[in-house]
PDB file of C-alpha atoms in Angstrom:
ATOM      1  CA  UNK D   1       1.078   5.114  16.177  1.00 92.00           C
ATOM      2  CA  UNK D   2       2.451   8.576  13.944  1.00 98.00           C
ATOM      3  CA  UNK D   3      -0.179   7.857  11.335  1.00 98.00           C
ATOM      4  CA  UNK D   4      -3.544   6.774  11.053  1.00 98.00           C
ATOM      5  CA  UNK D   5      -5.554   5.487   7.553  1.00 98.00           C
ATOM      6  CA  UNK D   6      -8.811   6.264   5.306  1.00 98.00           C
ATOM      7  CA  UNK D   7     -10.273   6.049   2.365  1.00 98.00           C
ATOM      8  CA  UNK D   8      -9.147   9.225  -0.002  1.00 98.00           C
ATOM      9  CA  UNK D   9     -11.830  11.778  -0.286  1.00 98.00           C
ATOM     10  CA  UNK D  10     -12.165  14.677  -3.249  1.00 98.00           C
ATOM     11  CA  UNK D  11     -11.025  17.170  -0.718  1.00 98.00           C
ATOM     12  CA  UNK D  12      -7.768  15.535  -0.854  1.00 98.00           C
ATOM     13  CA  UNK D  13      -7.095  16.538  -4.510  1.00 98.00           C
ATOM     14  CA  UNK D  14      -4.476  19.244  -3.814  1.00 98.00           C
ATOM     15  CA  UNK D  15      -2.517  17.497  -1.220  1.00 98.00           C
ATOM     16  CA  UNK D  16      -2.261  14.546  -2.783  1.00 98.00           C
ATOM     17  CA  UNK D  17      -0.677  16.513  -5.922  1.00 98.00           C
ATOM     18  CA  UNK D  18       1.655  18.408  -4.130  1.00 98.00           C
ATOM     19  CA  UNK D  19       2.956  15.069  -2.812  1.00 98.00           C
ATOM     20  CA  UNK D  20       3.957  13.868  -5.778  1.00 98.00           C
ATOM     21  CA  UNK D  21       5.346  16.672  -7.072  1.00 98.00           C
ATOM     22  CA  UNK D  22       7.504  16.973  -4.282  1.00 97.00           C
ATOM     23  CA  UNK D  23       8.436  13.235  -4.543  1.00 97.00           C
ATOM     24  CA  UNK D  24       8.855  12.748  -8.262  1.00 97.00           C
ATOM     25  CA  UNK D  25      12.145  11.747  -7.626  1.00 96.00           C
ATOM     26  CA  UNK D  26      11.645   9.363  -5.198  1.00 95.00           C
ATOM     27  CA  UNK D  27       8.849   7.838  -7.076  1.00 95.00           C
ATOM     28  CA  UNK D  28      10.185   7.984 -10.680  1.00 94.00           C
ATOM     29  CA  UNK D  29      12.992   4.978 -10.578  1.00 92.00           C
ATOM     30  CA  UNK D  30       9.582   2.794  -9.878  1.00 94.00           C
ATOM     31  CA  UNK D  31       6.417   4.015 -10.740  1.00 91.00           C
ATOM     32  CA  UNK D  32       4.521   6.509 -13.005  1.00 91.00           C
ATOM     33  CA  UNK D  33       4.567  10.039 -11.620  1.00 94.00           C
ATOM     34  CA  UNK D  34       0.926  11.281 -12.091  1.00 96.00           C
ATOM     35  CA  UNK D  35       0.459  14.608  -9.784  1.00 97.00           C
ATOM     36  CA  UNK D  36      -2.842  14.603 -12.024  1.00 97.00           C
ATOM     37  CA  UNK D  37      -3.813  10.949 -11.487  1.00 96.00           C
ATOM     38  CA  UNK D  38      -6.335  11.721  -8.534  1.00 98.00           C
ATOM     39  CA  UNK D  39      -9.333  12.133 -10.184  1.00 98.00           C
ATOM     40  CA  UNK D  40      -8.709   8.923 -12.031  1.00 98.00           C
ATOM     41  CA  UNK D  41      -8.027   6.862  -8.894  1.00 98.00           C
ATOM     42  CA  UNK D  42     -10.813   7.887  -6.637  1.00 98.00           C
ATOM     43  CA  UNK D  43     -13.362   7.095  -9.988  1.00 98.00           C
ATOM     44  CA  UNK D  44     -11.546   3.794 -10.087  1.00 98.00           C
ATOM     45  CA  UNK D  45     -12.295   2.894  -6.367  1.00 98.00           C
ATOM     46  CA  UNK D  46     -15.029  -0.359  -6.166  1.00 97.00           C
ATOM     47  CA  UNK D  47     -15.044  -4.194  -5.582  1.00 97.00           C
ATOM     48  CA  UNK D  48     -11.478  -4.295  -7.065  1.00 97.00           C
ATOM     49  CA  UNK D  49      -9.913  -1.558  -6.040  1.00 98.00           C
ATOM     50  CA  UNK D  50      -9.734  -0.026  -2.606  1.00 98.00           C
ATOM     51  CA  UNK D  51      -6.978   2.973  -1.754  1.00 98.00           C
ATOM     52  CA  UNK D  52      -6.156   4.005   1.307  1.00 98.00           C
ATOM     53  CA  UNK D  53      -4.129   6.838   1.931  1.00 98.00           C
ATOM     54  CA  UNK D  54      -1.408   7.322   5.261  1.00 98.00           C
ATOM     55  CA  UNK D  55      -1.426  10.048   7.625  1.00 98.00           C
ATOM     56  CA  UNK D  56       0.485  11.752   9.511  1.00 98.00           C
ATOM     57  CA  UNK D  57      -1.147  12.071  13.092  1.00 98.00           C
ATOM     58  CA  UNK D  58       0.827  15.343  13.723  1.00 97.00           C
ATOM     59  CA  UNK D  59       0.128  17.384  11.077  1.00 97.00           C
ATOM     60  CA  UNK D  60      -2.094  15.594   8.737  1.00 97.00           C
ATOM     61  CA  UNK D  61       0.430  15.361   5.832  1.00 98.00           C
ATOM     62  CA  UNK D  62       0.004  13.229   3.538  1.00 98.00           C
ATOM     63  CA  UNK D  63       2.885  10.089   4.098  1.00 98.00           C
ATOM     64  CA  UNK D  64       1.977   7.741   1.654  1.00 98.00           C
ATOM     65  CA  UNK D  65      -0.503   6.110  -0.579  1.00 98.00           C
ATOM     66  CA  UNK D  66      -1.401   2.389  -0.878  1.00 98.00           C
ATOM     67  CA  UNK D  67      -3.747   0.429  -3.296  1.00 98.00           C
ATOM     68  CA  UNK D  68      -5.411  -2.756  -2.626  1.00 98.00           C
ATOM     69  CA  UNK D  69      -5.952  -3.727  -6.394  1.00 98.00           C
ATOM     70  CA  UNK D  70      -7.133  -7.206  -8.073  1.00 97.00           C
ATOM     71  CA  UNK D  71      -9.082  -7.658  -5.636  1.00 98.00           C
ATOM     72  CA  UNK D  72     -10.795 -11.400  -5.657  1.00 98.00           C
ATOM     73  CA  UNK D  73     -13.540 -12.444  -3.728  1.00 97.00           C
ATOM     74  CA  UNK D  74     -15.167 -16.697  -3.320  1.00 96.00           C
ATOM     75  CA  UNK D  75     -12.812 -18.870  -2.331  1.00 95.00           C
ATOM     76  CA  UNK D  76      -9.525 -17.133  -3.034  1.00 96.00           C
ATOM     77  CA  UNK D  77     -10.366 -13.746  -1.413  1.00 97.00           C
ATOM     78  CA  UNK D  78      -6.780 -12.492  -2.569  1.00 98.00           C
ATOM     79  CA  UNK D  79      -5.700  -8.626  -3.297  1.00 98.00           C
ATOM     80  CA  UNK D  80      -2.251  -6.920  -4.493  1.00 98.00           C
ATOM     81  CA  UNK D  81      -1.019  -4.218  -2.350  1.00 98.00           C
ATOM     82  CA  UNK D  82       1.084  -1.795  -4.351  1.00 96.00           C
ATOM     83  CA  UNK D  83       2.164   1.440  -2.542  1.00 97.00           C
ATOM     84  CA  UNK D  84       4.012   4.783  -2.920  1.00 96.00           C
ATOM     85  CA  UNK D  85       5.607   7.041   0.058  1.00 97.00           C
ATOM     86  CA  UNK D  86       6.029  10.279  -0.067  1.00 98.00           C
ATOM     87  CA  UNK D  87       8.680  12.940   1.399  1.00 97.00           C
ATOM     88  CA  UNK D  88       9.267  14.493   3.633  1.00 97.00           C
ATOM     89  CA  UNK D  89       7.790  11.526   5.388  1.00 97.00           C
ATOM     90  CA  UNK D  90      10.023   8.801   3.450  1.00 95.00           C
ATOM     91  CA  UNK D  91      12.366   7.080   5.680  1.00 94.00           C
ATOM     92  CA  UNK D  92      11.277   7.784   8.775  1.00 97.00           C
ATOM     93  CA  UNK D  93       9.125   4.556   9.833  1.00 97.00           C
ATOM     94  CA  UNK D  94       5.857   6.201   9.424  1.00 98.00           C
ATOM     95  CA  UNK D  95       4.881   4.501   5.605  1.00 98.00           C
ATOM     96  CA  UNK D  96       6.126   1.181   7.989  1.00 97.00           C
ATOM     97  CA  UNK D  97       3.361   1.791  10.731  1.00 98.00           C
ATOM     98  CA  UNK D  98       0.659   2.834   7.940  1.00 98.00           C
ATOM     99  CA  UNK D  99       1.157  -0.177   5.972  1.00 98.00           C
ATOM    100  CA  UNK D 100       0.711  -2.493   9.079  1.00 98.00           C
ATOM    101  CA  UNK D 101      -2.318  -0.575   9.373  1.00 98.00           C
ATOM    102  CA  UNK D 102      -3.466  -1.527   6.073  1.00 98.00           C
ATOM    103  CA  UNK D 103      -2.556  -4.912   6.083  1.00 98.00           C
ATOM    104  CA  UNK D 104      -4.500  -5.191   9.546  1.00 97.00           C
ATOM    105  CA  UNK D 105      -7.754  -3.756   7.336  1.00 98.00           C
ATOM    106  CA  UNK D 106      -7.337  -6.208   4.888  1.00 98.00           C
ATOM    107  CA  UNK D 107      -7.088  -9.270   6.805  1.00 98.00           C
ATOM    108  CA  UNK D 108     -10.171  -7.909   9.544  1.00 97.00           C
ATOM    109  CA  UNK D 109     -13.694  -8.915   8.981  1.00 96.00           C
ATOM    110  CA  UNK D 110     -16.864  -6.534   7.712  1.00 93.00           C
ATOM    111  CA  UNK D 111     -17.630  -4.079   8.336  1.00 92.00           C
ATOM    112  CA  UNK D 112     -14.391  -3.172   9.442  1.00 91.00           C
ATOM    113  CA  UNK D 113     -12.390  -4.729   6.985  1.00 96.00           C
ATOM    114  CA  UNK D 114     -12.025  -6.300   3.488  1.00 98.00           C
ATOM    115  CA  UNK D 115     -12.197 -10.157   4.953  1.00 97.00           C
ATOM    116  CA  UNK D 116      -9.384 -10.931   2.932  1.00 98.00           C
ATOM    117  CA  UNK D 117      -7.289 -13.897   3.337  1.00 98.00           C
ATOM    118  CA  UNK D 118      -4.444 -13.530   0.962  1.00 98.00           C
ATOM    119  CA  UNK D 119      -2.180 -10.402   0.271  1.00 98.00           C
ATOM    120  CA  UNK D 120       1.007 -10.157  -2.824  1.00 98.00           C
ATOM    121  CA  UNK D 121       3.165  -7.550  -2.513  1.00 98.00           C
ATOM    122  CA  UNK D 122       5.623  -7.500  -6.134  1.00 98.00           C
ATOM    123  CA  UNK D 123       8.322  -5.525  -5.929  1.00 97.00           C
ATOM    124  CA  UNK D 124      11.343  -4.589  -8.831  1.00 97.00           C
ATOM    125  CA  UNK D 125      14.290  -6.142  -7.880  1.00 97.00           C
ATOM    126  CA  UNK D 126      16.519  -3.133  -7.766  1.00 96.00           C
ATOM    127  CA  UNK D 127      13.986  -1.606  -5.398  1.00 96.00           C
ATOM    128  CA  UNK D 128      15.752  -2.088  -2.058  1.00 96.00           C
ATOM    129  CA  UNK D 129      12.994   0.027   0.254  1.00 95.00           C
ATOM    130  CA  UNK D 130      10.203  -1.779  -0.714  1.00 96.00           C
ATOM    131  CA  UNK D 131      11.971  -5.070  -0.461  1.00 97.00           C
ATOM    132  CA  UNK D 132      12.861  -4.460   2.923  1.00 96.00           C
ATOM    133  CA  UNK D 133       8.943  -3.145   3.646  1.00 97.00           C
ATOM    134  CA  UNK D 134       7.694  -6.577   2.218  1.00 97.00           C
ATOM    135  CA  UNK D 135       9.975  -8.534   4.858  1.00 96.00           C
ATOM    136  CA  UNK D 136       9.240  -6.247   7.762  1.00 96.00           C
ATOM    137  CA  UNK D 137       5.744  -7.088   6.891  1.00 97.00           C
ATOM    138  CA  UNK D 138       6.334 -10.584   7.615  1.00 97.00           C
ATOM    139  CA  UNK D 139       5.489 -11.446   3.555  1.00 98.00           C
ATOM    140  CA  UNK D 140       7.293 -14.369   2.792  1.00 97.00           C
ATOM    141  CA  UNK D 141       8.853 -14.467  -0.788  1.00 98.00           C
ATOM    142  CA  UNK D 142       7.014 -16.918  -3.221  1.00 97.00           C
ATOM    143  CA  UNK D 143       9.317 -16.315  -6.154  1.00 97.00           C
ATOM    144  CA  UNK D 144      10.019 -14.447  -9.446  1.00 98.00           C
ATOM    145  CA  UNK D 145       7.619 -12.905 -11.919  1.00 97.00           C
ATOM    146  CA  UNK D 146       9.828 -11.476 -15.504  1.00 98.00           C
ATOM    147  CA  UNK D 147       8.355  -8.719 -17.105  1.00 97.00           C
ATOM    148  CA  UNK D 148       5.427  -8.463 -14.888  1.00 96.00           C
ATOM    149  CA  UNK D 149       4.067  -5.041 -15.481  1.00 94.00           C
ATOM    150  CA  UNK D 150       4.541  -2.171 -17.975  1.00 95.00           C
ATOM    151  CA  UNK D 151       6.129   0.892 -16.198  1.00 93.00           C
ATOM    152  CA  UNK D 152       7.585   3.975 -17.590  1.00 90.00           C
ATOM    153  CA  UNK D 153       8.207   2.277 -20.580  1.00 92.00           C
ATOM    154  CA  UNK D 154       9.285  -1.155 -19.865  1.00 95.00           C
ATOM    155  CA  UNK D 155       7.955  -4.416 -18.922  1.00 97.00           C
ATOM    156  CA  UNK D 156       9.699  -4.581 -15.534  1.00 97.00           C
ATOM    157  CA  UNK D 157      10.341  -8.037 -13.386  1.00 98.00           C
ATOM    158  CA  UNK D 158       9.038  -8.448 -10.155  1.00 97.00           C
ATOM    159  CA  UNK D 159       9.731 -10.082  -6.941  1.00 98.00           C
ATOM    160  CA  UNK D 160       6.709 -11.552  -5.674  1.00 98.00           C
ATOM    161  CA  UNK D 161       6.240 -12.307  -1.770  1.00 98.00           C
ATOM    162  CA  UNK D 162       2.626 -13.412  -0.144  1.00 98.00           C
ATOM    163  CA  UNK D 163       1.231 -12.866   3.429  1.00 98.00           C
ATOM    164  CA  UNK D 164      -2.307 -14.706   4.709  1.00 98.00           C
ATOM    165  CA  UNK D 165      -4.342 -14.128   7.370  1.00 97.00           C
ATOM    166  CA  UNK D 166      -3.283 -16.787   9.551  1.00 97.00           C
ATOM    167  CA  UNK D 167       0.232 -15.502   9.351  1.00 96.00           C
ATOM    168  CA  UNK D 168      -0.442 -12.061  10.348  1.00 96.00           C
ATOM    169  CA  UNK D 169       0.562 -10.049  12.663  1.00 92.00           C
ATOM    170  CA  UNK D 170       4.418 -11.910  12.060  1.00 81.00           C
ATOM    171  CA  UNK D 171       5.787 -12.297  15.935  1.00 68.00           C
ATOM    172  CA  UNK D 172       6.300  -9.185  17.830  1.00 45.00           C
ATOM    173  CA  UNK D 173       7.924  -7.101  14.730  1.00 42.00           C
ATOM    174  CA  UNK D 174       4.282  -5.235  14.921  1.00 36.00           C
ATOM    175  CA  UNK D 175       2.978  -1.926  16.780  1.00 39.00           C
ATOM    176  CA  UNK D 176       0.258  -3.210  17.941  1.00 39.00           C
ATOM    177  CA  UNK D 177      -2.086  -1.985  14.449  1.00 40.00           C
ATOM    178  CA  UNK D 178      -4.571  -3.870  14.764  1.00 39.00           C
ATOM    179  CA  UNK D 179      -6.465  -3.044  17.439  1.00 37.00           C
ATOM    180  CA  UNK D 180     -10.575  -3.075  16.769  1.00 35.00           C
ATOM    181  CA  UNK D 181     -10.670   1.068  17.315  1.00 31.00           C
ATOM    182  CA  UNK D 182      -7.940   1.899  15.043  1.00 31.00           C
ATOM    183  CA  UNK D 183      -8.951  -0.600  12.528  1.00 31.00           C
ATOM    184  CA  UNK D 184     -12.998   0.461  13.021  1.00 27.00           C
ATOM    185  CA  UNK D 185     -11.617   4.741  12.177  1.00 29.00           C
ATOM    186  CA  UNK D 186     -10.476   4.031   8.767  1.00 32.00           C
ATOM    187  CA  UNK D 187     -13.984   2.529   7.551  1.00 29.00           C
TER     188      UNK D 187
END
């Protein structure tokens, strides 16, 4: 694997701005661009909400960013994964290989792991990259969700497609993620 995953940490303040600078175009047809949003997110981080951010193995960069949000524990043990890449790193497989990795810390058990059995992925129509990350995934689409969420300035439909834990990893379309070392380094 190019990339490895963990839990953002203070010291990663400045990268993590310069990121998003660098990719506000890239980010902006989709999502908020919030170079300044860091404090905010790490505060944020608890029961419901678990970031992990995607490395590059190389040089450390900073590829992408994904959140683990809604999280829901008893008997539907369900979370949204909602995730932004960032250049120069875009388009070059890497935010493919991290996300794996994330889905393969979601589904593993304690401590490792969140021990969850469900993951959504909703996407905007129009956005073709993340479509296609959904269905390399191995998400299956579970239908349409109009006006979903408020984002820069709309209420923007979604496309919503569903993976469990018994469906994972989807055939041989996966890098072999999830094995118990690289799974056990992010925690």
């Amino acid at each position: 694997m190019r990339v490895y995953i963990r839990p953002p940490q203070p010291s990663d303040e400045t990268a993590y701005r310069e990121a998003v600078l660098r990719s506000a175009d890239h980010l902006s047809p989709w999502n908020p661009v919030e170079p300044d949003g860091f404090p905010d997110l790490l505060r944020r981080q608890g029961p419901l909400l678990r970031t992990l951010l995607i490395l590059d193995r190389e040089d450390d960069g900073l590829v992408g960013r994904v959140n683990v949000a809604n999280i829901v524990r008893a008997r539907f043990r369900n979370g949204s994964l909602g995730y932004d890449s960032y250049l120069p790193y875009a388009g070059t497989g890497r935010m493919t290989e991290g996300m794996r990795l994330v889905v393969g810390h979601c589904f593993a058990p304690p401590p490792e792991g969140l021990a969850l059995h469900r993951l959504e992925i909703n996407v905007q129509p129009d956005n073709a990259r993340s479509l296609a990350m959904a269905r390399r995934l191995g998400f299956r689409h579970e239908g349409f969700s109009p006006r979903m969420l408020y984002l820069n300035d709309a209420w923007r439909d979604h496309e919503r497609f569903a993976l469990t834990a018994e469906e994972w990893p989807p055939g041989d379309t996966r890098e072999e993620p999830g094995d118990g070392q690289t799974v056990r380094a992010i925690t």
